[in-house]
Coordinates of C-alpha atoms in Angstrom, one line a residue:
Chain A
M291 CA 0.0 0.0 0.0
A292 CA 1.1 3.6 -0.5
S293 CA 2.4 5.5 2.5
S294 CA -0.4 7.4 4.2
E295 CA 2.1 10.1 5.1
Y296 CA 3.2 10.8 1.6
P297 CA 1.1 12.6 -1.0
A298 CA -0.1 10.5 -3.9
S299 CA 1.8 11.1 -7.2
T300 CA 0.0 13.2 -9.8
H301 CA 2.6 13.6 -12.5
T302 CA 2.8 11.5 -15.7
P303 CA 5.9 9.4 -15.6
R304 CA 8.2 9.8 -18.7
Y305 CA 8.2 6.7 -20.9
L306 CA 11.8 6.3 -22.1
T307 CA 11.7 3.1 -24.2
G308 CA 12.9 4.1 -27.7
D309 CA 13.6 7.7 -26.6
A310 CA 17.4 8.0 -27.0
A311 CA 17.6 11.6 -26.1
G312 CA 15.3 11.2 -23.1
I313 CA 17.4 8.3 -21.8
R314 CA 20.7 10.2 -22.2
E315 CA 19.1 13.2 -20.4
F316 CA 17.8 10.9 -17.6
L317 CA 21.1 9.0 -17.1
D318 CA 23.1 12.2 -17.0
K319 CA 21.1 13.4 -13.9
F320 CA 22.5 10.6 -11.7
D321 CA 25.8 9.3 -10.3
V322 CA 24.4 6.4 -8.4
F323 CA 21.8 3.8 -9.4
L324 CA 20.2 1.6 -6.7
F325 CA 18.9 -1.6 -8.2
D326 CA 16.2 -3.8 -6.9
C327 CA 17.2 -7.2 -8.3
D328 CA 14.5 -9.8 -8.8
G329 CA 12.1 -8.5 -11.5
V330 CA 14.6 -5.9 -12.7
L331 CA 17.9 -7.8 -13.5
W332 CA 16.5 -11.3 -13.5
S333 CA 13.4 -13.3 -12.6
G334 CA 14.0 -16.3 -10.4
D335 CA 17.0 -18.0 -12.1
H336 CA 16.5 -16.4 -15.4
L337 CA 18.8 -13.4 -16.3
F338 CA 17.0 -10.9 -18.5
P339 CA 18.8 -10.4 -21.9
G340 CA 20.9 -7.2 -21.8
T341 CA 21.2 -6.9 -18.0
N342 CA 25.0 -7.1 -18.1
E343 CA 25.3 -4.8 -21.1
T344 CA 23.2 -2.2 -19.3
L345 CA 25.2 -2.5 -16.1
D346 CA 28.4 -2.2 -18.2
L347 CA 27.1 0.9 -19.9
L348 CA 26.4 2.5 -16.5
R349 CA 29.7 1.6 -15.1
S350 CA 31.5 2.8 -18.2
K351 CA 29.8 6.2 -17.7
G352 CA 31.3 6.2 -14.2
K353 CA 28.0 5.5 -12.4
Q354 CA 28.1 3.7 -9.0
V355 CA 25.9 0.6 -9.1
V356 CA 24.3 -0.8 -5.9
F357 CA 22.3 -4.0 -5.6
V358 CA 19.6 -3.5 -2.9
T359 CA 17.8 -6.6 -1.7
N360 CA 15.4 -7.5 1.1
N361 CA 16.6 -11.1 0.9
S362 CA 17.8 -11.7 4.4
T363 CA 18.7 -15.4 4.0
K364 CA 21.9 -14.4 2.2
S365 CA 24.9 -12.4 3.3
R366 CA 26.5 -9.9 0.9
A367 CA 29.2 -12.6 0.1
D368 CA 26.4 -15.1 -0.7
Y369 CA 24.7 -12.6 -2.8
V370 CA 27.8 -11.9 -4.9
K371 CA 27.9 -15.6 -5.5
K372 CA 24.3 -15.5 -6.7
L373 CA 25.0 -12.6 -9.0
E374 CA 28.0 -14.2 -10.4
G375 CA 26.1 -17.5 -10.8
L376 CA 23.7 -15.5 -13.0
G377 CA 26.7 -14.1 -14.9
I378 CA 26.7 -10.6 -13.3
P379 CA 30.2 -9.5 -12.3
S380 CA 29.9 -7.7 -8.9
S381 CA 31.6 -7.2 -5.6
A382 CA 30.4 -7.4 -2.0
E383 CA 30.8 -3.6 -1.8
E384 CA 28.1 -3.2 -4.4
V385 CA 25.6 -5.3 -2.5
F386 CA 23.3 -4.0 0.2
S387 CA 21.1 -6.6 1.8
S388 CA 18.5 -6.3 4.6
S389 CA 20.6 -8.6 6.8
Y390 CA 23.6 -6.2 6.4
S391 CA 21.3 -3.2 6.9
A392 CA 20.0 -4.8 10.2
S393 CA 23.6 -5.6 11.4
I394 CA 24.7 -2.0 10.8
Y395 CA 21.7 -0.7 12.5
I396 CA 22.3 -2.8 15.6
S397 CA 26.0 -2.1 15.8
R398 CA 26.1 1.6 14.9
I399 CA 22.7 3.1 15.7
L400 CA 21.1 1.1 18.5
T401 CA 22.7 2.0 21.8
L402 CA 22.5 -1.2 23.8
P403 CA 23.8 -1.5 27.4
P404 CA 27.0 -3.6 27.5
N405 CA 25.1 -6.5 29.2
K406 CA 22.3 -6.5 26.6
R407 CA 24.3 -6.9 23.3
K408 CA 23.2 -10.3 22.2
V409 CA 20.8 -10.8 19.4
F410 CA 18.2 -13.6 19.3
I411 CA 17.7 -14.5 15.6
I412 CA 14.7 -15.9 13.8
G413 CA 16.3 -16.3 10.4
E414 CA 18.9 -18.0 8.3
T415 CA 22.7 -17.9 7.8
G416 CA 22.8 -14.6 6.0
I417 CA 21.9 -12.8 9.2
E418 CA 24.4 -14.7 11.2
Q419 CA 27.2 -13.9 8.8
E420 CA 26.4 -10.2 8.8
L421 CA 26.1 -10.0 12.6
R422 CA 29.4 -11.9 12.9
A423 CA 31.1 -9.4 10.5
E424 CA 30.0 -6.6 12.9
N425 CA 31.2 -8.6 16.0
I426 CA 27.6 -8.8 17.3
P427 CA 27.0 -11.9 19.5
F428 CA 23.9 -13.9 18.6
L429 CA 22.0 -17.0 19.4
G430 CA 19.0 -18.9 17.8
G431 CA 19.2 -18.7 14.0
T432 CA 20.4 -21.9 12.4
D433 CA 21.6 -23.5 15.7
P434 CA 20.3 -27.1 15.7
A435 CA 19.6 -26.8 19.4
Y436 CA 16.5 -24.8 18.5
Q437 CA 15.3 -27.2 15.8
R438 CA 13.1 -29.1 18.2
L439 CA 9.6 -29.3 19.7
I440 CA 8.7 -27.4 22.8
T441 CA 8.5 -29.6 25.9
P442 CA 6.5 -29.3 29.1
D443 CA 9.8 -28.5 30.8
D444 CA 10.4 -25.6 28.4
Y445 CA 7.2 -24.0 29.5
K446 CA 8.2 -24.1 33.1
R447 CA 11.7 -22.9 32.4
I448 CA 10.5 -20.0 30.2
A449 CA 7.9 -19.0 32.9
A450 CA 10.6 -19.1 35.5
G451 CA 13.0 -17.1 33.3
D452 CA 15.6 -19.9 33.4
E453 CA 18.8 -18.3 32.1
S454 CA 19.8 -21.5 30.3
L455 CA 16.8 -21.0 28.0
L456 CA 16.4 -17.2 28.1
D457 CA 19.9 -15.6 28.0
P458 CA 19.7 -12.4 30.1
E459 CA 22.1 -10.7 27.8
V460 CA 19.7 -10.7 24.8
G461 CA 18.8 -7.1 24.0
V462 CA 17.5 -7.6 20.4
V463 CA 15.2 -10.0 18.6
L464 CA 15.9 -9.9 14.9
V465 CA 13.4 -11.6 12.6
G466 CA 14.0 -12.4 9.0
L467 CA 12.9 -15.2 6.7
D468 CA 13.3 -18.5 8.5
F469 CA 12.7 -21.8 6.7
H470 CA 13.2 -23.4 10.1
I471 CA 10.5 -21.4 11.9
N472 CA 9.0 -23.3 14.8
Y473 CA 6.9 -22.9 17.9
L474 CA 9.9 -22.9 20.3
K475 CA 11.6 -20.1 18.5
L476 CA 8.4 -18.0 18.4
A477 CA 7.9 -18.6 22.1
L478 CA 11.4 -17.6 23.0
A479 CA 11.3 -14.5 20.8
Y480 CA 8.1 -13.4 22.4
H481 CA 9.5 -13.8 25.9
Y482 CA 12.7 -11.9 25.0
I483 CA 10.6 -9.0 23.7
R484 CA 8.4 -9.1 26.8
R485 CA 11.6 -8.9 28.9
G486 CA 12.6 -5.7 27.1
A487 CA 14.5 -6.8 23.9
V488 CA 14.2 -4.5 20.9
F489 CA 11.9 -6.0 18.2
L490 CA 13.6 -5.7 14.7
A491 CA 12.9 -7.3 11.3
T492 CA 15.2 -7.5 8.3
N493 CA 12.0 -6.7 6.3
I494 CA 8.3 -7.1 6.6
D495 CA 7.5 -8.4 3.1
S496 CA 4.5 -10.7 3.6
T497 CA 5.4 -12.9 0.7
L498 CA 8.5 -14.2 -1.1
P499 CA 8.3 -14.6 -4.9
N500 CA 9.7 -18.0 -6.0
A501 CA 9.2 -20.3 -8.9
G502 CA 6.6 -17.8 -10.4
T503 CA 4.4 -17.8 -7.3
L504 CA 4.4 -16.6 -3.7
F505 CA 5.6 -18.2 -0.5
P506 CA 5.7 -16.9 3.1
G507 CA 8.0 -13.9 3.5
A508 CA 9.9 -12.5 6.4
G509 CA 6.9 -10.4 7.4
S510 CA 5.0 -13.7 8.0
M511 CA 7.6 -14.7 10.5
S512 CA 7.1 -11.6 12.6
A513 CA 3.3 -11.5 12.2
P514 CA 2.7 -14.1 15.1
L515 CA 4.9 -12.0 17.4
S516 CA 3.1 -8.8 16.5
M517 CA -0.2 -10.4 17.2
M518 CA 0.9 -11.8 20.6
L519 CA 2.3 -8.3 21.4
G520 CA -1.1 -6.6 20.9
G521 CA -0.2 -5.2 17.5
Q522 CA 3.4 -4.0 18.1
M523 CA 5.2 -4.0 14.8
P524 CA 9.0 -4.6 14.5
V525 CA 11.3 -1.9 13.3
S526 CA 12.0 -3.0 9.7
L527 CA 15.5 -2.5 8.3
G528 CA 14.5 -3.4 4.7
K529 CA 12.8 -1.6 1.8
P530 CA 10.7 0.5 1.8
N531 CA 11.7 1.5 5.4
Q532 CA 14.0 4.5 5.3
A533 CA 16.2 3.0 7.9
M534 CA 17.6 1.1 5.0
M535 CA 18.1 4.2 2.9
E536 CA 20.0 5.8 5.8
A537 CA 22.2 2.8 6.1
I538 CA 22.9 2.8 2.3
E539 CA 23.7 6.5 2.5
G540 CA 26.0 6.0 5.5
R541 CA 27.8 3.4 3.5
F542 CA 28.2 5.1 0.1
R543 CA 28.0 8.8 1.2
F544 CA 26.2 9.8 -2.0
D545 CA 24.2 12.9 -2.9
R546 CA 20.6 11.8 -2.8
A547 CA 19.7 14.3 -5.4
R548 CA 22.1 12.5 -7.8
A549 CA 20.8 9.0 -7.0
C550 CA 18.1 6.9 -8.8
M551 CA 16.2 3.9 -7.5
V552 CA 15.4 1.3 -10.2
G553 CA 12.6 -1.2 -9.4
D554 CA 9.6 -3.2 -10.6
R555 CA 7.3 -2.6 -7.6
A556 CA 5.7 0.8 -7.2
N557 CA 4.7 0.3 -3.6
T558 CA 8.1 -0.9 -2.3
D559 CA 10.9 0.1 -4.7
I560 CA 9.6 3.3 -6.2
R561 CA 8.1 4.4 -2.8
F562 CA 11.5 3.7 -1.2
G563 CA 13.1 6.1 -3.6
I564 CA 10.5 8.8 -3.4
E565 CA 10.3 8.8 0.4
G566 CA 14.1 8.7 0.4
R567 CA 13.9 12.0 -1.6
L568 CA 16.3 10.6 -4.3
G569 CA 16.8 12.6 -7.4
G570 CA 14.8 10.1 -9.4
T571 CA 13.1 6.7 -9.7
L572 CA 12.9 4.4 -12.7
G573 CA 10.3 1.7 -13.1
V574 CA 10.6 -1.4 -15.2
L575 CA 7.8 -3.6 -16.5
T576 CA 9.5 -6.9 -16.1
G577 CA 8.2 -7.6 -12.6
V578 CA 5.2 -7.0 -10.4
S579 CA 3.8 -3.5 -11.3
S580 CA 2.0 -2.8 -14.5
R581 CA 2.1 0.2 -16.9
E582 CA -1.2 1.3 -15.4
E583 CA 0.2 1.2 -11.9
F584 CA 3.2 3.3 -12.9
V585 CA 1.1 5.8 -15.0
E586 CA -2.1 6.0 -12.9
G587 CA -1.2 4.6 -9.5
E588 CA -0.7 6.4 -6.2
V589 CA 3.1 5.9 -6.3
R590 CA 4.6 6.7 -9.7
P591 CA 8.2 6.6 -10.8
A592 CA 9.8 9.7 -12.5
A593 CA 10.3 7.6 -15.6
F594 CA 9.8 4.0 -16.8
V595 CA 10.9 1.6 -19.5
D596 CA 9.5 -1.7 -20.7
R597 CA 12.7 -3.5 -19.7
L598 CA 16.0 -2.4 -18.1
A599 CA 18.0 -3.2 -21.4
D600 CA 16.0 -0.4 -23.1
L601 CA 18.4 2.0 -21.5
L602 CA 20.9 0.6 -24.1
G603 CA 18.9 2.6 -26.6
C604 CA 20.6 5.8 -25.6
E605 CA 23.4 5.0 -28.0
Chain B
M76 CA -10.9 -5.9 22.8
A77 CA -14.6 -5.3 23.1
S78 CA -16.7 -5.7 20.0
S79 CA -17.2 -2.5 18.2
E80 CA -20.6 -3.6 17.1
Y81 CA -21.9 -4.0 20.6
P82 CA -22.7 -1.2 23.0
A83 CA -20.4 -0.9 26.0
S84 CA -21.9 -2.1 29.3
T85 CA -23.1 0.6 31.7
H86 CA -24.7 -1.4 34.5
T87 CA -23.1 -2.2 37.8
P88 CA -22.6 -6.0 38.0
R89 CA -24.0 -7.6 41.1
Y90 CA -21.3 -8.8 43.5
L91 CA -22.6 -12.2 44.9
T92 CA -19.8 -13.4 47.2
G93 CA -21.4 -13.7 50.7
D94 CA -24.9 -12.8 49.4
A95 CA -26.8 -16.1 50.0
A96 CA -30.2 -14.8 48.8
G97 CA -28.6 -13.1 45.8
I98 CA -26.9 -16.3 44.8
R99 CA -30.1 -18.4 45.1
E100 CA -32.0 -15.8 43.1
F101 CA -29.3 -15.8 40.4
L102 CA -29.0 -19.6 40.1
D103 CA -32.8 -20.0 39.9
K104 CA -32.8 -18.0 36.7
F105 CA -30.8 -20.6 34.7
D106 CA -31.1 -24.2 33.6
V107 CA -27.8 -24.3 31.8
F108 CA -24.3 -23.1 32.8
L109 CA -21.6 -22.8 30.2
F110 CA -18.2 -22.9 31.9
D111 CA -15.0 -21.5 30.6
C112 CA -12.4 -23.8 32.3
D113 CA -8.9 -22.5 32.8
G114 CA -9.1 -19.6 35.3
V115 CA -12.6 -20.7 36.4
L116 CA -12.4 -24.4 37.5
W117 CA -8.7 -24.7 37.6
S118 CA -5.4 -22.9 36.8
G119 CA -2.9 -24.9 34.8
D120 CA -2.8 -28.2 36.7
H121 CA -4.2 -26.8 39.9
L122 CA -7.9 -27.5 40.7
F123 CA -9.4 -24.7 42.6
P124 CA -10.8 -25.8 46.0
G125 CA -14.6 -26.2 45.9
T126 CA -14.8 -26.7 42.1
N127 CA -16.3 -30.1 42.3
E128 CA -18.7 -29.2 45.2
T129 CA -20.0 -26.3 43.1
L130 CA -20.5 -28.5 40.0
D131 CA -22.3 -31.1 42.2
L132 CA -24.5 -28.4 43.7
L133 CA -25.5 -27.2 40.2
R134 CA -26.1 -30.8 39.0
S135 CA -28.1 -31.6 42.1
K136 CA -30.4 -28.7 41.3
G137 CA -30.9 -30.2 37.8
K138 CA -28.8 -27.7 35.9
Q139 CA -27.1 -28.7 32.7
V140 CA -23.3 -28.1 32.9
V141 CA -21.3 -27.5 29.7
F142 CA -17.5 -27.2 29.6
V143 CA -16.7 -24.7 26.8
T144 CA -13.0 -24.6 25.7
N145 CA -11.1 -23.0 22.9
N146 CA -8.4 -25.6 23.4
S147 CA -8.2 -27.2 19.9
T148 CA -5.3 -29.6 20.6
K149 CA -7.6 -32.0 22.5
S150 CA -10.7 -33.8 21.4
R151 CA -13.8 -34.0 23.7
A152 CA -12.6 -37.5 24.8
D153 CA -9.1 -36.1 25.6
Y154 CA -10.7 -33.3 27.5
V155 CA -12.8 -35.6 29.6
K156 CA -9.5 -37.3 30.5
K157 CA -8.1 -34.0 31.5
L158 CA -11.1 -33.1 33.6
E159 CA -11.0 -36.5 35.3
G160 CA -7.3 -36.2 35.8
L161 CA -8.1 -33.1 37.8
G162 CA -10.7 -34.9 39.7
I163 CA -13.8 -33.5 37.9
P164 CA -16.3 -36.2 36.9
S165 CA -17.6 -35.4 33.4
S166 CA -18.7 -37.0 30.1
A167 CA -17.9 -36.2 26.5
E168 CA -21.5 -34.9 26.1
E169 CA -20.7 -32.1 28.6
V170 CA -17.6 -30.9 26.7
F171 CA -17.7 -28.4 23.8
S172 CA -14.3 -27.7 22.3
S173 CA -13.3 -25.5 19.4
S174 CA -12.1 -28.6 17.5
Y175 CA -15.6 -30.1 17.9
S176 CA -17.2 -26.8 17.0
A177 CA -15.1 -26.5 13.8
S178 CA -15.9 -30.1 12.8
I179 CA -19.7 -29.6 13.2
Y180 CA -19.4 -26.3 11.3
I181 CA -17.7 -28.1 8.4
S182 CA -20.0 -31.1 8.3
R183 CA -23.3 -29.5 8.9
I184 CA -23.1 -25.8 8.0
L185 CA -20.6 -25.5 5.2
T186 CA -22.0 -26.7 1.9
L187 CA -18.9 -28.1 0.1
P188 CA -19.0 -29.6 -3.4
P189 CA -18.6 -33.4 -3.3
N190 CA -15.1 -33.1 -4.8
K191 CA -14.0 -30.4 -2.3
R192 CA -14.6 -32.1 1.0
K193 CA -11.1 -32.6 2.3
V194 CA -9.7 -30.4 5.1
F195 CA -6.0 -29.4 5.3
I196 CA -5.1 -29.1 8.9
I197 CA -2.7 -26.9 10.7
G198 CA -3.1 -28.3 14.2
E199 CA -2.9 -31.2 16.5
T200 CA -4.7 -34.5 17.1
G201 CA -7.7 -33.0 18.8
I202 CA -8.8 -31.6 15.4
E203 CA -8.1 -34.9 13.6
Q204 CA -10.2 -36.9 16.1
E205 CA -13.2 -34.6 15.8
L206 CA -13.0 -34.5 12.0
R207 CA -12.8 -38.3 12.0
A208 CA -15.9 -38.5 14.2
E209 CA -17.8 -36.4 11.6
N210 CA -16.4 -38.6 8.8
I211 CA -14.6 -35.6 7.3
P212 CA -11.5 -36.6 5.3
F213 CA -8.4 -34.6 6.1
L214 CA -4.6 -34.2 5.5
G215 CA -1.8 -32.3 7.1
G216 CA -2.1 -32.1 10.9
T217 CA 0.1 -34.5 12.7
D218 CA 1.1 -36.5 9.6
P219 CA 4.9 -36.9 9.8
A220 CA 5.1 -36.4 6.0
Y221 CA 4.6 -32.7 6.7
Q222 CA 7.3 -32.5 9.5
R223 CA 10.1 -31.5 7.2
L224 CA 11.8 -28.6 5.5
I225 CA 10.6 -27.1 2.3
T226 CA 12.8 -28.1 -0.7
P227 CA 13.6 -26.4 -4.0
D228 CA 11.5 -29.1 -5.6
D229 CA 8.5 -28.2 -3.4
Y230 CA 8.5 -24.7 -4.7
K231 CA 8.3 -25.9 -8.3
R232 CA 5.7 -28.5 -7.5
I233 CA 3.5 -26.0 -5.6
A234 CA 3.9 -23.4 -8.3
A235 CA 2.9 -26.0 -10.9
G236 CA -0.1 -27.2 -8.8
D237 CA 1.3 -30.7 -8.5
E238 CA -1.6 -32.8 -7.2
S239 CA 0.7 -35.0 -5.1
L240 CA 1.5 -31.9 -3.0
L241 CA -1.7 -29.9 -3.4
D242 CA -4.7 -32.3 -3.2
P243 CA -7.3 -30.9 -5.6
E244 CA -10.1 -32.2 -3.2
V245 CA -9.1 -29.8 -0.4
G246 CA -11.9 -27.3 0.1
V247 CA -11.1 -26.1 3.7
V248 CA -8.0 -25.0 5.5
L249 CA -8.6 -25.3 9.3
V250 CA -6.0 -23.7 11.6
G251 CA -5.7 -24.4 15.3
L252 CA -2.8 -24.4 17.7
D253 CA 0.0 -26.4 16.2
F254 CA 3.2 -27.2 18.1
H255 CA 4.6 -28.6 14.9
I256 CA 4.0 -25.4 12.8
N257 CA 6.5 -25.0 10.0
Y258 CA 7.3 -23.2 6.8
L259 CA 6.0 -26.0 4.5
K260 CA 2.6 -26.2 6.2
L261 CA 2.2 -22.5 6.0
A262 CA 3.1 -22.5 2.3
L263 CA 0.7 -25.3 1.5
A264 CA -2.2 -23.7 3.6
Y265 CA -1.6 -20.4 1.7
H266 CA -1.8 -22.1 -1.7
Y267 CA -4.9 -24.1 -0.8
I268 CA -6.7 -20.9 0.2
R269 CA -5.5 -19.1 -2.9
R270 CA -6.9 -22.0 -4.9
G271 CA -10.3 -21.4 -3.3
A272 CA -10.3 -23.3 0.1
V273 CA -12.4 -21.8 2.9
F274 CA -10.2 -20.3 5.6
L275 CA -11.3 -21.5 9.1
A276 CA -9.7 -21.3 12.5
T277 CA -10.7 -23.2 15.7
N278 CA -10.1 -19.9 17.5
I279 CA -8.0 -16.8 17.1
D280 CA -6.6 -16.4 20.6
S281 CA -3.3 -14.7 20.1
T282 CA -1.8 -16.3 23.2
L283 CA -2.1 -19.6 25.2
P284 CA -1.8 -19.4 29.0
N285 CA 0.6 -22.0 30.4
A286 CA 2.8 -22.3 33.5
G287 CA 1.6 -18.9 34.6
T288 CA 2.7 -17.1 31.5
L289 CA 1.8 -16.8 27.8
F290 CA 2.8 -18.8 24.7
P291 CA 1.8 -18.6 21.1
G292 CA -1.9 -19.3 20.6
A293 CA -3.9 -20.6 17.7
G294 CA -4.4 -17.0 16.4
S295 CA -0.6 -16.8 16.0
M296 CA -0.7 -19.8 13.6
S297 CA -3.2 -18.1 11.3
A298 CA -1.6 -14.6 11.5
P299 CA 1.1 -15.4 8.9
L300 CA -1.7 -16.6 6.5
S301 CA -3.8 -13.5 7.1
M302 CA -0.8 -11.3 6.4
M303 CA 0.0 -13.2 3.2
L304 CA -3.7 -12.9 2.1
G305 CA -3.7 -9.1 2.4
G306 CA -5.6 -9.1 5.8
Q307 CA -8.2 -11.8 5.2
M308 CA -9.1 -13.3 8.6
P309 CA -10.3 -16.8 9.1
V310 CA -13.8 -17.6 10.2
S311 CA -13.2 -18.5 13.8
L312 CA -15.3 -21.3 15.4
G313 CA -14.2 -20.6 19.0
K314 CA -15.1 -18.1 21.7
P315 CA -16.1 -15.3 21.4
N316 CA -17.3 -16.0 17.9
Q317 CA -21.0 -16.7 17.8
A318 CA -20.5 -19.6 15.4
M319 CA -19.5 -21.5 18.5
M320 CA -22.6 -20.4 20.4
E321 CA -24.8 -21.5 17.5
A322 CA -23.0 -24.9 17.5
I323 CA -23.5 -25.2 21.3
E324 CA -27.2 -24.3 20.9
G325 CA -27.6 -26.8 18.0
R326 CA -26.1 -29.5 20.2
F327 CA -28.0 -28.8 23.5
R328 CA -31.1 -27.1 22.2
F329 CA -31.4 -24.9 25.3
D330 CA -33.3 -21.7 25.8
R331 CA -30.7 -18.9 25.7
A332 CA -32.7 -16.8 28.1
R333 CA -32.2 -19.6 30.7
A334 CA -28.5 -20.0 30.1
C335 CA -25.5 -18.4 31.9
M336 CA -21.9 -18.1 30.7
V337 CA -19.3 -18.3 33.5
G338 CA -15.8 -17.0 32.8
D339 CA -12.7 -15.1 34.0
R340 CA -12.2 -13.0 30.8
A341 CA -14.5 -10.1 30.2
N342 CA -13.4 -9.7 26.6
T343 CA -13.8 -13.3 25.5
D344 CA -16.0 -15.3 27.9
I345 CA -18.4 -12.5 29.1
R346 CA -18.5 -11.0 25.7
F347 CA -19.4 -14.4 24.3
G348 CA -22.3 -14.7 26.6
I349 CA -23.6 -11.1 26.1
E350 CA -23.3 -11.2 22.3
G351 CA -25.0 -14.6 22.4
R352 CA -27.9 -13.0 24.2
L353 CA -27.8 -15.4 27.1
G354 CA -30.0 -14.8 30.1
G355 CA -26.9 -14.0 32.2
T356 CA -23.2 -13.9 32.6
L357 CA -21.1 -14.6 35.7
G358 CA -17.5 -13.4 36.2
V359 CA -15.0 -15.0 38.5
L360 CA -11.8 -13.2 39.8
T361 CA -9.5 -16.3 39.7
G362 CA -8.3 -15.7 36.2
V363 CA -7.4 -12.9 33.8
S364 CA -9.9 -10.1 34.4
S365 CA -9.8 -7.9 37.5
R366 CA -12.7 -6.6 39.7
E367 CA -12.1 -3.1 38.0
E368 CA -12.5 -4.7 34.6
F369 CA -15.8 -6.4 35.6
V370 CA -17.1 -3.3 37.4
E371 CA -15.9 -0.5 35.1
G372 CA -14.9 -2.1 31.9
E373 CA -16.6 -2.0 28.5
V374 CA -17.8 -5.6 28.8
R375 CA -19.3 -6.3 32.2
P376 CA -20.9 -9.5 33.5
A377 CA -24.4 -9.5 35.1
A378 CA -22.8 -10.6 38.3
F379 CA -19.5 -11.7 39.7
V380 CA -17.9 -13.6 42.6
D381 CA -14.4 -13.7 44.0
R382 CA -14.2 -17.5 43.2
L383 CA -16.6 -20.0 41.7
A384 CA -16.9 -21.9 45.0
D385 CA -18.5 -18.8 46.5
L386 CA -21.7 -20.0 44.9
L387 CA -21.7 -22.7 47.6
G388 CA -22.6 -19.8 50.0
C389 CA -26.2 -20.1 48.8
E390 CA -26.9 -22.8 51.4

C-alpha cells in the first residue's frame, strides 16, 4: 500500500523506451543507481537479456551501481555468488542486503547497554554472517539446538526465566525469513521482547516470490509475534523503510539528489526512492507492477521503461 | 478488545460473594451453565478448592453443565480425561471444544461440493479426532510427512499445482494451535486458500496461557496466512465468535434466556455470553480479568464472585 504520510503522485511518468535523447538526459542526472534485483535484473534463475550490457554501460559512464535486496537469508558474500552465478560480475561492496542493513543498525545506531548486546535470531545464515562481521554476538538462528519441539519442561523454564533458555544478555530480537521457523523459536522470541528486547525485522514483506508464485515472506515470521504483542510491529530495516536508505547513504556517502532507485514494484521500490527523496526513480515492467500502476497509481516513478535493457537505446 | 458492534456495558454488576439470597435468586434464573475452564475451574494443573462441590451443587439442582473450551489440541474425549485427571467427573457430552465446533461447522453448515470435502489441517490430534468423528477426510495435521523442511523441488511443484502436494479435493483449511507449525505447512495452507479453500480457525486467541505465563496461541498460527492474504481473517469457530454459540445451541437445544456463561475473561467469555444474548453472565476473579474490569470495563458480567466456590454460599 502507499504510505499514508506521503502525498499521492500526480505527474505523468516519462516513458523512455525508444527515446534515445530522453534516456541520455535521464542518465546524466545521476551518479548512483540503486537496483532492486528480482524482477529488474532477473526473474528467479533467469537473467534478463541485456542486463549485463546495461550495467556495463552505467559503469562505463562512471556510475556507482548498488544492488539493494530485502533477501535476508543471504549475506553480501552469498549474494555476490548468486549474482556471479547468473553471470553478473559484482563485488560485496556493491551489495546492500537487509541482513547487512540490520547488522549495521544494531552495531552503529542502537545504543545497547553492555550487558544487553546479544541478538536472538529468527532467520537464516545470511543474518548470522552479517552479525558476525559486525562482531555482534547472537543465538538462535540456524543453531540445531533450536530445531526441536517445545517440551513441558520448556514452558516451566521459560515461565521461571531460566537463564539457560532465556539468555539475560539478549537485548534484540531480529526476525528475517526463516525456513526453520517453529513454535519454540516463536515462544522464545516473544519472551525476549516481553523482557525488554528491541523488536527488529530485516524486512516485513508478507510474501516471497519464488518459482513464479508466492511463499511466506519475512513479514509472515514476525506476524505471530506482532499479534501476541497486541499489534506491536517490528522496526523494519528493509525496503521501503527509510532506515535502510539511511544505512545505504551512510555506507556510500552519495548525494541523494544524484541518485536513482530502479525497481519493478511501485509500492516498495519506487516508494522507497520517493520517500528517500532521491533525485529520481525508474520503473521497469518486467516484474510486479503494470504500466497502469506506474502511470495512474498512487506511487509513480519519475520515468519507466519496458525493460532495463531499453536503456541501451541511448546510444 | 470489546466488540465495536456491541454497545459498552453501563450497569453495575451484582457482587454475589457472601450474598446467599442473591446467589439463590441468580441460580434460579438458569437451567444451563456454560463454563470456561482454565481460570474458572482450575489454573494450569491446579484444581481450585470447591470446584467439584460447586458443580455437584448445580447438578443436584438439575442444571445442565457444559464445559466450553477454545483448546483445539484436544478432542472431547481427551478433554474428559483432562477433567477426570483433575478430579472432575464429566462426560464427553458435557464438553464443547473449538475442534468439535469446527468439525460440526464443516460437516453441517458449510456446503462443500462433493469433490472439495477434504480439510487441510494446521493443528494437533484434537482436530483430527473430531473431524474423523464427523467422517470428514483430512490431511496435514500430525502426519509426519509434513514435518520437514521445504525443498527447491517443493517450490516448483507447488507453483505447478502438482496434485501429489496440493490435493485438488481440499476445500477447507482449518488452523488451530500447532506445536509442529513449520514453513512447508504455512506455504501449503496459503496455496490451498489461494486456490479457493475456505479459511477457518478453531479460534484466534493470540496467546495460550501455560505455566503462569503466555505462549503462542492458535491465532498466532493463522496470523502469517492472514498477512499473506492481504488481511483476510479466518472464520473462527471458537469463543467469542457466535458460530461457536450456535453450534452449542444446536447440540444442547437450550433456551438462551435460561443459560448463563461463566468465565474469567471479560473480553472473551463474558462478551461471548452477552453477544449470544444469554440470560446471564457470571464473572470470577480467579483468572485474567480484575474486579475493576468487571465493574468499570466496556464488557461487564451481570454478576461476579471472587471465586466459583463462593456459589456454595447459597446454602
